[in-house]
PDB file of C-alpha atoms in Angstrom:
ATOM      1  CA  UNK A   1       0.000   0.000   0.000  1.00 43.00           C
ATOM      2  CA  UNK A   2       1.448   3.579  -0.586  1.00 44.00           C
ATOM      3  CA  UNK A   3       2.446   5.856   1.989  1.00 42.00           C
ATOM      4  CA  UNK A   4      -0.564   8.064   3.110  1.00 43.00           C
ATOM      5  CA  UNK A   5      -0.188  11.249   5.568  1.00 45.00           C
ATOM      6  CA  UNK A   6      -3.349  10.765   6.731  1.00 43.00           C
ATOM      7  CA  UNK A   7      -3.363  10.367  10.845  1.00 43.00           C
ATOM      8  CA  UNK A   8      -2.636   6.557  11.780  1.00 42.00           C
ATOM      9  CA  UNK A   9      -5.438   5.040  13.168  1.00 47.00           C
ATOM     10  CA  UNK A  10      -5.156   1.694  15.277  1.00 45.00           C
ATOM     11  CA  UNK A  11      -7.605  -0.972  14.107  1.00 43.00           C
ATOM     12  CA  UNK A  12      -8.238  -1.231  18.113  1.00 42.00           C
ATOM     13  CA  UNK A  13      -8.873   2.626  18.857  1.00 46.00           C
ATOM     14  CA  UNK A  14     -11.105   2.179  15.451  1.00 44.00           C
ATOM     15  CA  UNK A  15     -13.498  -0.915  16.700  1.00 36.00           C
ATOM     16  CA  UNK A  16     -13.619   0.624  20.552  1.00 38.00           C
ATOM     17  CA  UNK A  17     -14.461   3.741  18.866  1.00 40.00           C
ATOM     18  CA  UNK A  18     -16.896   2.306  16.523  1.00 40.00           C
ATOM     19  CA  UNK A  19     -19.020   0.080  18.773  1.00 34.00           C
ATOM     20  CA  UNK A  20     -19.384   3.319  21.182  1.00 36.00           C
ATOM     21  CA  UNK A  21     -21.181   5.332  18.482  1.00 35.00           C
ATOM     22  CA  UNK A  22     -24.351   2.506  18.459  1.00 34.00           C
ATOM     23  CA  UNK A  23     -27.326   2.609  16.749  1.00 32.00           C
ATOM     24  CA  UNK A  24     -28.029   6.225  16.578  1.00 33.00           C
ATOM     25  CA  UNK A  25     -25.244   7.640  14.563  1.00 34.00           C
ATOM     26  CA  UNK A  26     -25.661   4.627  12.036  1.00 35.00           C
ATOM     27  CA  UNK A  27     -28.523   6.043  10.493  1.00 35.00           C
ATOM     28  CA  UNK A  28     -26.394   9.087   9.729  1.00 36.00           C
ATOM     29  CA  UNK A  29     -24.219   6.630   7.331  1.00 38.00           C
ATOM     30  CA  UNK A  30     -24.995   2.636   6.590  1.00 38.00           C
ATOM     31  CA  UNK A  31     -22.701   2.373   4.537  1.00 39.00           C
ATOM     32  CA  UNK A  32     -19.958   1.848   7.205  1.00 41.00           C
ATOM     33  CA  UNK A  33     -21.677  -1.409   8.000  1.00 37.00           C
ATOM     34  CA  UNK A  34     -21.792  -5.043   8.562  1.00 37.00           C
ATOM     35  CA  UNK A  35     -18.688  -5.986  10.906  1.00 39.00           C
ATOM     36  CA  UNK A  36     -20.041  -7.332  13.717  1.00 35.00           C
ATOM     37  CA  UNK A  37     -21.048 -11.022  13.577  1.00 34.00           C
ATOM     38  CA  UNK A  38     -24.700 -10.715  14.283  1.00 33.00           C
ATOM     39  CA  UNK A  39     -24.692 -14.734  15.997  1.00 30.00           C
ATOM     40  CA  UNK A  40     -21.428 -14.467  17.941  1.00 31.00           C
ATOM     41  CA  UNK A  41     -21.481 -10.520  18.712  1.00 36.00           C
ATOM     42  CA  UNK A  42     -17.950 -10.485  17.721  1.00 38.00           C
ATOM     43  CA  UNK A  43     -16.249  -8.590  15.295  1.00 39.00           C
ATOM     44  CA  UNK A  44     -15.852 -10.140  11.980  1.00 36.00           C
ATOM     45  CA  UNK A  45     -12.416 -10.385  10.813  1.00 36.00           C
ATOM     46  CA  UNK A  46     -12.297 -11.489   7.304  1.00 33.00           C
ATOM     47  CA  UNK A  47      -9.283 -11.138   5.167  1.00 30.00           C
ATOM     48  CA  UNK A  48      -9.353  -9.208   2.195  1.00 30.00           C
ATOM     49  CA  UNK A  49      -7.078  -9.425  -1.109  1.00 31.00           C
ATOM     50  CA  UNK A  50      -3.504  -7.918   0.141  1.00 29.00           C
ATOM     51  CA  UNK A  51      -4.239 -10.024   3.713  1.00 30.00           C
ATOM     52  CA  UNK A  52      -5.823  -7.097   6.000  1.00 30.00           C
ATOM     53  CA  UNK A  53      -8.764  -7.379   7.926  1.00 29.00           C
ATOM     54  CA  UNK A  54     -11.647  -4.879   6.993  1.00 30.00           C
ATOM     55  CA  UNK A  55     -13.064  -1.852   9.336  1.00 32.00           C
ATOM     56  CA  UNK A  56     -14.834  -1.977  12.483  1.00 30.00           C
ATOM     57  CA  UNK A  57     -18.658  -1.771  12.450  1.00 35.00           C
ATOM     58  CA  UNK A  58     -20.670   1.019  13.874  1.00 35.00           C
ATOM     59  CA  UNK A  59     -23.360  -1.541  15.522  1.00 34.00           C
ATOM     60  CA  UNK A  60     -22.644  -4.491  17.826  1.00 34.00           C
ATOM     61  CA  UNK A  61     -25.754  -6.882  16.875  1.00 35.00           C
ATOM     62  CA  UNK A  62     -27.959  -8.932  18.975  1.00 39.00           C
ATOM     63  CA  UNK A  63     -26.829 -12.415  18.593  1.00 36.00           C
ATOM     64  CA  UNK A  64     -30.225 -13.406  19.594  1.00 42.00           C
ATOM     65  CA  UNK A  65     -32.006 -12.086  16.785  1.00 46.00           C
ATOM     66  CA  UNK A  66     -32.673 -14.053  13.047  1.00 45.00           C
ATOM     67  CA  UNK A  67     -29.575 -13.201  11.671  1.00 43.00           C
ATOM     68  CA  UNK A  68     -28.678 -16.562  10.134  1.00 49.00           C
ATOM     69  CA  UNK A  69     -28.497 -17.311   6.757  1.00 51.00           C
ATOM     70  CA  UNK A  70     -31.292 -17.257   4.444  1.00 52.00           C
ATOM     71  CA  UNK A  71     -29.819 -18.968   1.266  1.00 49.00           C
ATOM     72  CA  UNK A  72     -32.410 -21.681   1.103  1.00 46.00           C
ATOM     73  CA  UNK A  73     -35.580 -19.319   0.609  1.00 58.00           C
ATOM     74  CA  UNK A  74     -34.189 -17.397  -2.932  1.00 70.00           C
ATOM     75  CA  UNK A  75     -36.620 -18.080  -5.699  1.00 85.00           C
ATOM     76  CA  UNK A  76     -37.488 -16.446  -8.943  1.00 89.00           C
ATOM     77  CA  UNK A  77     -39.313 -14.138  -8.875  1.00 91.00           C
ATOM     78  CA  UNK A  78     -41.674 -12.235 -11.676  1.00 94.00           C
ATOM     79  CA  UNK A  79     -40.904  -8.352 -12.178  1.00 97.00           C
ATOM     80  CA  UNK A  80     -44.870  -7.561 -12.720  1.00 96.00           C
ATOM     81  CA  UNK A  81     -46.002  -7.251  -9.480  1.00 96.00           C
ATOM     82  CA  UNK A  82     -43.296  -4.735  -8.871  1.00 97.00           C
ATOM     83  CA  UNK A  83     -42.963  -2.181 -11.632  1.00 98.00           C
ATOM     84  CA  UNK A  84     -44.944  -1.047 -14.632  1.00 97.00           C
ATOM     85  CA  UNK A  85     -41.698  -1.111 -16.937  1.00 98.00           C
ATOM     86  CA  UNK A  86     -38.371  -2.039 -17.075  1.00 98.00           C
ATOM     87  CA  UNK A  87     -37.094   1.274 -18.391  1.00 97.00           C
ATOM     88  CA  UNK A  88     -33.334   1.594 -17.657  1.00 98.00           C
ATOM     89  CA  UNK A  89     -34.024  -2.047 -15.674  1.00 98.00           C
ATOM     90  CA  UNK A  90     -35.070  -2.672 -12.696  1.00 98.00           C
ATOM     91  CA  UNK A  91     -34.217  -3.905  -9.006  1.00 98.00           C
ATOM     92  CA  UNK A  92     -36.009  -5.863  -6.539  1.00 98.00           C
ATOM     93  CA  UNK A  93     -34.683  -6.289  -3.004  1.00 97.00           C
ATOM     94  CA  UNK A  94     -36.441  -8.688  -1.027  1.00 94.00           C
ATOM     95  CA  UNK A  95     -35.254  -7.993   2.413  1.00 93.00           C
ATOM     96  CA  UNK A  96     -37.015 -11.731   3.826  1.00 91.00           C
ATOM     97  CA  UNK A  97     -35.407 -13.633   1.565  1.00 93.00           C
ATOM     98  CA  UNK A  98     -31.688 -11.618   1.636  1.00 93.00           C
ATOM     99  CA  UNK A  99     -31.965 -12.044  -2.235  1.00 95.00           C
ATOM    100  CA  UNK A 100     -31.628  -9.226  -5.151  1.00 97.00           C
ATOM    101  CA  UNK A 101     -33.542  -9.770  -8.100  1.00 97.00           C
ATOM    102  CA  UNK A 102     -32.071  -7.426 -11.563  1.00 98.00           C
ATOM    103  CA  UNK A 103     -34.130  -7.627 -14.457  1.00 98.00           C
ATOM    104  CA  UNK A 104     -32.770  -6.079 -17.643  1.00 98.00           C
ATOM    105  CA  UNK A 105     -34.535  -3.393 -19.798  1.00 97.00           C
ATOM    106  CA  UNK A 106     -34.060  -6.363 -23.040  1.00 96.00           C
ATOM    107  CA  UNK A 107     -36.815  -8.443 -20.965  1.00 95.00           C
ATOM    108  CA  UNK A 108     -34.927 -11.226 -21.291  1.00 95.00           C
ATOM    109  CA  UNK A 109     -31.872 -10.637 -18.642  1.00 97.00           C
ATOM    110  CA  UNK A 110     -32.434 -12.142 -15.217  1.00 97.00           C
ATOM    111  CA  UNK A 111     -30.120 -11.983 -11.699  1.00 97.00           C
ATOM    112  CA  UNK A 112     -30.210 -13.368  -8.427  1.00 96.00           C
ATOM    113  CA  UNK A 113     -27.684 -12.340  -5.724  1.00 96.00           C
ATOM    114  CA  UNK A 114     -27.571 -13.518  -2.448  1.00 95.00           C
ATOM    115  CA  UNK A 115     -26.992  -9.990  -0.286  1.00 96.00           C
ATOM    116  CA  UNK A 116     -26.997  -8.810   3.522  1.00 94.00           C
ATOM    117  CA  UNK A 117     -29.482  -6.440   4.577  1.00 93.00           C
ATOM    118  CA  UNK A 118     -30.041  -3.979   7.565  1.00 88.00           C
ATOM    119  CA  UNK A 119     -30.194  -5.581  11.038  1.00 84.00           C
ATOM    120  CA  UNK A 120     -33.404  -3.980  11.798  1.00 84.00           C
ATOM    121  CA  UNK A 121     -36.466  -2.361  10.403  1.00 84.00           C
ATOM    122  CA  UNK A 122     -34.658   0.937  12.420  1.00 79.00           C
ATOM    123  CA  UNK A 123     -31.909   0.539  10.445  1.00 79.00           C
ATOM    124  CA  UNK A 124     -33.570   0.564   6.438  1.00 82.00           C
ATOM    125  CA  UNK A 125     -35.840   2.341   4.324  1.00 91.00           C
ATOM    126  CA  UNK A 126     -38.409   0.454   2.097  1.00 96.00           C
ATOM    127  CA  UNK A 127     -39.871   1.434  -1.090  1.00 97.00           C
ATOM    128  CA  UNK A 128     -38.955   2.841  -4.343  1.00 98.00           C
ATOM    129  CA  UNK A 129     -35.803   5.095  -5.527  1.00 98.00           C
ATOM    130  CA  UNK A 130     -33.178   4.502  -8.405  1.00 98.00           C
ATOM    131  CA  UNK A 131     -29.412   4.168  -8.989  1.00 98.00           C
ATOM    132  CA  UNK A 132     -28.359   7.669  -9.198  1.00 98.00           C
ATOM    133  CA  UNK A 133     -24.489   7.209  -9.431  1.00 98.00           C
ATOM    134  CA  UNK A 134     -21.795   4.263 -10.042  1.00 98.00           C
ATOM    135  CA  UNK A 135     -18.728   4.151  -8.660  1.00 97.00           C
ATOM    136  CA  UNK A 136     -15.915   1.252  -9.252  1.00 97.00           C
ATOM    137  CA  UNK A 137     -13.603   1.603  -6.282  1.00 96.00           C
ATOM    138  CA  UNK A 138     -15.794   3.776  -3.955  1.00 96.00           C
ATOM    139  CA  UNK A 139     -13.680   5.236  -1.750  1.00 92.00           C
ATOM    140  CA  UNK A 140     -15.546   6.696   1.576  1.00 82.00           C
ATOM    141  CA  UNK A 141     -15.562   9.284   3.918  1.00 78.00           C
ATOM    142  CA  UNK A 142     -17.206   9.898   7.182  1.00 74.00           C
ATOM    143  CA  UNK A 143     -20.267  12.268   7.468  1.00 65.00           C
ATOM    144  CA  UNK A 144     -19.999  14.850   9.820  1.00 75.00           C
ATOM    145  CA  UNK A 145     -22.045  13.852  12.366  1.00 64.00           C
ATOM    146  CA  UNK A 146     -20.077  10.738  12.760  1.00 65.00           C
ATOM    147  CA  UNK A 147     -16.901  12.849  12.623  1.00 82.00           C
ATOM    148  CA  UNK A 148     -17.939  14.695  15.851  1.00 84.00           C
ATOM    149  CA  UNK A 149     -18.768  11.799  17.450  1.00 78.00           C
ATOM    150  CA  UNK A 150     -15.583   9.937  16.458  1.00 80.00           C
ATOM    151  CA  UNK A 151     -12.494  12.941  15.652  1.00 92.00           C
ATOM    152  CA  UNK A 152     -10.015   9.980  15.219  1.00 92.00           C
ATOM    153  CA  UNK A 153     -11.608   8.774  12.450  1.00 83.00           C
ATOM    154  CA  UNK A 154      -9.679   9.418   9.062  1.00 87.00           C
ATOM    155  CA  UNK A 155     -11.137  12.365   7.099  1.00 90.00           C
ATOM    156  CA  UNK A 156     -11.479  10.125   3.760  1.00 90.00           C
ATOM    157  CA  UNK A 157     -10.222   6.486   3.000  1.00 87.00           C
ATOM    158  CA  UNK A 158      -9.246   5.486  -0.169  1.00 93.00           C
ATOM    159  CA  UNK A 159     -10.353   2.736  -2.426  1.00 93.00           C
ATOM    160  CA  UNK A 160      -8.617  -0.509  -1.591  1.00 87.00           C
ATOM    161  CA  UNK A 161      -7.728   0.452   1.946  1.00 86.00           C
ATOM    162  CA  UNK A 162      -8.365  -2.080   4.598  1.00 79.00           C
ATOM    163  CA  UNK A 163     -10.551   0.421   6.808  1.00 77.00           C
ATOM    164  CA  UNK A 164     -13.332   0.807   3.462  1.00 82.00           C
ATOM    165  CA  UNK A 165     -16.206  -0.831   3.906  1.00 81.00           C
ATOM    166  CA  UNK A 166     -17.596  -0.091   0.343  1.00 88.00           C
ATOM    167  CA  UNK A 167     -16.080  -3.169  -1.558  1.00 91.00           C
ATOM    168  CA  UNK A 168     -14.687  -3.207  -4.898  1.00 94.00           C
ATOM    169  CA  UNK A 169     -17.654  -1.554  -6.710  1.00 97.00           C
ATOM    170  CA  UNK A 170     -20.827   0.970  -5.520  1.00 97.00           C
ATOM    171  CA  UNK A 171     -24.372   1.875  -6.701  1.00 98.00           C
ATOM    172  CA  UNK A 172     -24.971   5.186  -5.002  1.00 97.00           C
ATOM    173  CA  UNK A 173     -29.288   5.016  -4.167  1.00 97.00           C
ATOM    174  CA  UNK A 174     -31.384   8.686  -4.315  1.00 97.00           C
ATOM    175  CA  UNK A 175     -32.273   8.109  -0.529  1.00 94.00           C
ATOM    176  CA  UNK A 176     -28.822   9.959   1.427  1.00 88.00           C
ATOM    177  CA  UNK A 177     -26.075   7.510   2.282  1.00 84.00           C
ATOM    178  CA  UNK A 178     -27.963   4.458   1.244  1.00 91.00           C
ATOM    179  CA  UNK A 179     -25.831   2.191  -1.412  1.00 94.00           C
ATOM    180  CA  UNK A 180     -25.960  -1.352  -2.758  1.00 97.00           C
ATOM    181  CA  UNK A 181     -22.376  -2.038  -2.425  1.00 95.00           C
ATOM    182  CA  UNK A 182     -19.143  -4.730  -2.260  1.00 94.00           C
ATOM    183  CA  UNK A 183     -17.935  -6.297   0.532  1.00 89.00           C
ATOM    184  CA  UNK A 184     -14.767  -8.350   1.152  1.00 83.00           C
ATOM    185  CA  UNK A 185     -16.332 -10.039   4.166  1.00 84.00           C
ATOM    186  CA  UNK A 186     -17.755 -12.670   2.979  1.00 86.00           C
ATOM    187  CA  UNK A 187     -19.597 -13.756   6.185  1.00 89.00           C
ATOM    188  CA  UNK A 188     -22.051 -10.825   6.162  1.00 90.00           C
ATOM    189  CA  UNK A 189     -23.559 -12.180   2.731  1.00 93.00           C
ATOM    190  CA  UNK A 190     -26.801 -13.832   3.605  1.00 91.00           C
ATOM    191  CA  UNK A 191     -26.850 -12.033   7.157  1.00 91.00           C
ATOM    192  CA  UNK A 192     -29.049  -9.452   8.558  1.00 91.00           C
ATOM    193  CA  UNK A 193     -25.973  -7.092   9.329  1.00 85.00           C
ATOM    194  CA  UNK A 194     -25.662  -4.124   7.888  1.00 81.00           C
ATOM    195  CA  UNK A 195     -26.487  -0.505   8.879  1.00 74.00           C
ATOM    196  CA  UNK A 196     -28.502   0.273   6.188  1.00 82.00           C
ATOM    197  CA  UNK A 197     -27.035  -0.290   2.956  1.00 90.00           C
ATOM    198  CA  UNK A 198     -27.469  -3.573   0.820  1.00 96.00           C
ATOM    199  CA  UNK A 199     -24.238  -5.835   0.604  1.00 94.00           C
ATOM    200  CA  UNK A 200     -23.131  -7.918  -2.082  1.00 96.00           C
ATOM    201  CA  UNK A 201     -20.031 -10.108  -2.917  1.00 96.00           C
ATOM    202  CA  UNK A 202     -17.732  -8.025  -4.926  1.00 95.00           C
ATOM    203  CA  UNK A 203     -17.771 -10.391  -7.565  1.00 97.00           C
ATOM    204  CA  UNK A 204     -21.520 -10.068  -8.185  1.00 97.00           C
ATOM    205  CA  UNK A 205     -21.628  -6.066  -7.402  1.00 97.00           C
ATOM    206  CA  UNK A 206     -18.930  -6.088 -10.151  1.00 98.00           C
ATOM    207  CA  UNK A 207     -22.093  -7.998 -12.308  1.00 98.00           C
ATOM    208  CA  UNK A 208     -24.429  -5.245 -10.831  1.00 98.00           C
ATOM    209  CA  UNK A 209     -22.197  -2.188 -11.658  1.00 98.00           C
ATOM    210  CA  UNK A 210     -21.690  -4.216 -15.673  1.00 98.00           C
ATOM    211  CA  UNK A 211     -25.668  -4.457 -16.040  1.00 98.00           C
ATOM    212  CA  UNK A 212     -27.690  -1.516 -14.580  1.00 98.00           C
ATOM    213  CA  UNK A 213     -27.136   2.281 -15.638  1.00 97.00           C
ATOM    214  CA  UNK A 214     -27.946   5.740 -13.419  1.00 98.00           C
ATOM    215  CA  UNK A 215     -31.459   5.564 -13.762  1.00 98.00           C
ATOM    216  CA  UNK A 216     -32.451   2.095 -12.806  1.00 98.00           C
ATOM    217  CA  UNK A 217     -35.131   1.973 -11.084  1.00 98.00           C
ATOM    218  CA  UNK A 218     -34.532   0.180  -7.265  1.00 98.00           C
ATOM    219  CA  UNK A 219     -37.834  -1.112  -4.788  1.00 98.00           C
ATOM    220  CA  UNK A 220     -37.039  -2.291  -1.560  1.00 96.00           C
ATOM    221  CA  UNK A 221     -39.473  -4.508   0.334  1.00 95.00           C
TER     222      UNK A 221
END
């Protein structure tokens, strides 16, 4: 990794920091999500390409809530009773099943990806919005409110650091700070464990980023 001047920040001081913020401040941005194993409580430490572990989460889940995998429950679904069109394509995240459904424009082009999803109905917005912006190799930056609350924090991390929780690519959502985005933890995929935001393995975000365009239209449910 190349040199940075940015402040060093212990990947201790960075999870104590984290967990402190809770529940409150998450809403402010989701995207800094999924890192707490939502069965165990404990922080997820999965490895990522160069060999360092991810960032700290900003929630500490209940490991007594349904947080297990869902795999078993994805099925097909029809885009009909969802949207009148499939101008610029469309969609569908089923928050039940953990599934996202992508239907292209063509009528002919169908997806299903396994994803995580928001630990709580708190946590998420339902409904419909669109894909307003694409990123490959999001880098991310703290808002302000959870600046104040946390001044160690780094002022911006770059794409590929260790500490970004945004994975290799990003679909930026109308709705403020909600994305469907990468992750290099593999663990959270199928998980209720998120802040927010909609998680996907990078290698099928990388499929998502290839197939939809800013204007596809997005429905939670």
């Amino acid at each position: 990794m190349a040199t940075s001047n940015r402040p060093t920040l212990s990947r201790r001081n960075f999870i104590t920091s984290a967990v402190a913020v809770g529940a409150a401040t998450s809403l402010a941005a989701p995207a800094l999500a999924q890192n707490f194993d939502p069965i165990t409580g404990q922080p997820l430490q999965a490895v990522g390409p160069t060999g360092a572990t991810p960032d700290a989460g900003m929630v500490q889940y209940d490991a007594n809530q349904d947080s297990r995998r869902n795999v078993s429950s994805f099925h097909m679904q029809d885009w009909q009773p969802y949207f009148s069109n499939l101008t610029n394509g469309a969609v569908l995240v089923d928050l039940n099943s953990r599934a996202l459904h992508f239907w292209g424009e063509d009528g002919q082009t169908y997806k299903l990806f396994p994803t995580s999803v928001p630990v709580s109905p708190e946590l998420t917005r339902t409904g419909r919005t669109e894909i307003i912006k694409k990123v490959e190799g999001p880098t991310w930056a703290p808002t302000p409110s959870m600046k104040k609350s946390n001044p160690e924090w780094p002022d911006f991390v770059p794409a590929g650091d260790p500490l970004n929780p945004m994975g290799t690519h990003a679909l930026w959502l109308s709705w403020q700070y909600y994305r469907i985005h990468g992750t290099h933890d593999t663990r959270k995929i199928g998980r209720k464990s998120s802040n927010g935001c909609i998680g996907m393995y990078n290698e099928h975000i990388k499929q998502m980023y290839a197939l939809t365009k800013v204007g596809t239209q997005v429905m939670i449910i």
